[in-house]
Amino acid sequence: MLTEFGKKINKNSPLAEYPRPQFVRNSYINLNGMWKCEFTESRDLPLSFSKDIVVPFSPEAPLSGVGRVLKQSEYLHYEKMFDIPPDFNKGRVFIHFGAVDQIADVFVNGAYVGSHTGGYTPFSFEITKYINEGQNRLNVTVKDYSDTGEYSRGKQKFHRGQIWYSPQSGIWQTVWLESTPAEYLHSVKITPDYDNEQVRFDFEADCEVVTSVYDGDMLIAETAESVVKIPNFKSWSPESPFLYNVTFACGKDRVKSYFGMRKFSTGTDENGIPRLFLNNKPYFHNGLLDQGYYPDGFLTPPSNEALEYDVKTVKKMGFNMLRKHIKIEPMLWYHYCDVNGILVWQDMVNGGGKYGLEINVLPFIGINLDDTNYKTFKRTDASQRASYYNELKEMLNALYNCPCIALWVPFNEGWGQFDSAKVYKFIKEFDSTRIVDSASGWHDRGVTDVISKHIYFTPIKVKKGSKPYVLSEFGGFSHRVKGHTFNNKMFGYKIYNSPESLAKAYKKTFEKTIIPQIKSGLCATVYTQLTDVEDELNGLLTYDRQVQKIPAEFIKKINERVNCNETT
């Protein structure tokens, strides 16, 4: 099952666009394309490689050309020969990986460079001392336990089905090289201060950084100070997603980025009802659950055009938010949300042991479990709890500068949950500028910014509390479109046999249940979901993105009523 995007890929240079719009240098070699790979029972690099693979698609994904699942007992080895042009090395050379699932060891010209654990977060290594002029050899060895260990694995499962999806492994985001001067800008943390009409830049750098801020092409500030005043600034919002361009000069190093002036908070409206706020005003978050899966690339989009298509389609339907569910996307996806004006609720990727029925069933009879009981939540491995924090920090670091991200979701429905009160404090200490939904759905320990409910089977009745009430999952209405499904199975919470009955049910739910409760306290909705995914046929789009089950204009008219009924 191929998407139209997947049919058009260039196997020698897929996903070739610059992959990190939030931190851009004029130094880039894309290593995607044809690599060699081998599956073995040994961690040692094999003497030969018998299979071709299209990177960055996992061997399990059709677009990789391999069609092979990495077993729990096996290692997946990659090899790629690459050239360093004579004028490329400016002093330091780095190799970047968008994501490798789950554990990666990296070698250059036979020398061990480093390792990384965590299948969804970007990482890099300096390889200056390992490279040669001309041809070089890159090897990556991967181990992936999928759902048999406690590592973060998202919704992957060796025995897929219903809400769990096909397993995948190895490199699944862009691999690329860049070079910097010997003294360079390592990183920057950009923090808009909406109330004080300024923006703060926190640098990790080898030398003084000069910052230049632009409104379009017009220079409006240039300074070596870390705080830049922007009087009468232009706000960023879904209705007006204005972005300021910025350049950083650190010695001979030059980096381009951007930022949006916006503020996320909670408060009470004029009627004393707790609300989500955007730019100091009550703002209703009206969005979709977005798994970010494709039938041909699985977690990997077949092209960056496909990433942009999803975001723009959501915008055309009149939604203002996406909940990125149990996945961290390539950085370009967040850029498209920044540019098009889509708020993002970002989930952390779940891990832990096999989830017991007590985690998923007891909440339906009103039992809220204590997540400091590691045995109940299958989180007894202290090393994996520590790994969760490492990966969480990597996610927060990677995505901090994305204006679109409004809310962090560290745990979902109890999957791999532990110490959510401590995790909430960890996130807030790192990032005090965003809202946190500590335990989406259930097992809320009271330390959170919102009341977060998943309601599929019982009547939706908003109860006013001391925090904003968000319906963080609901809907799940399913309809099969013949010729556009992954298989013959069908999972959904309510099944409709025609597009007309699906549209009627969708409209009725919003008109009779959602819109009337906005005035009385409902602050956000996340409808399940944007696209079908494998057995799940509850998407507004089919899995291949070829059919929209309910016309965009039909949904947009409903969303216009949602948006105009925000708080009054």
XYZ file of C-alpha atoms in Angstrom, residues 4-16 30 32-34 53-57 63 302-303:
25
model
C 1.148 9.063 -3.866
C 4.174 10.580 -2.139
C 5.823 7.184 -1.780
C 5.354 6.404 -5.463
C 7.489 9.419 -6.358
C 10.515 8.956 -4.070
C 14.049 9.085 -5.422
C 15.697 6.038 -3.839
C 19.117 7.617 -4.221
C 18.147 10.833 -2.435
C 14.929 10.577 -0.389
C 13.955 13.280 2.118
C 16.793 15.449 0.836
C 22.685 14.472 3.122
C 20.085 9.392 2.814
C 19.789 6.953 -0.068
C 21.125 3.507 -0.893
C 18.347 -0.621 2.004
C 16.908 2.813 1.271
C 17.771 4.993 4.279
C 16.025 6.511 6.235
C 13.287 3.886 5.923
C 9.926 1.895 1.015
C 7.644 9.116 2.374
C 8.612 12.739 1.670
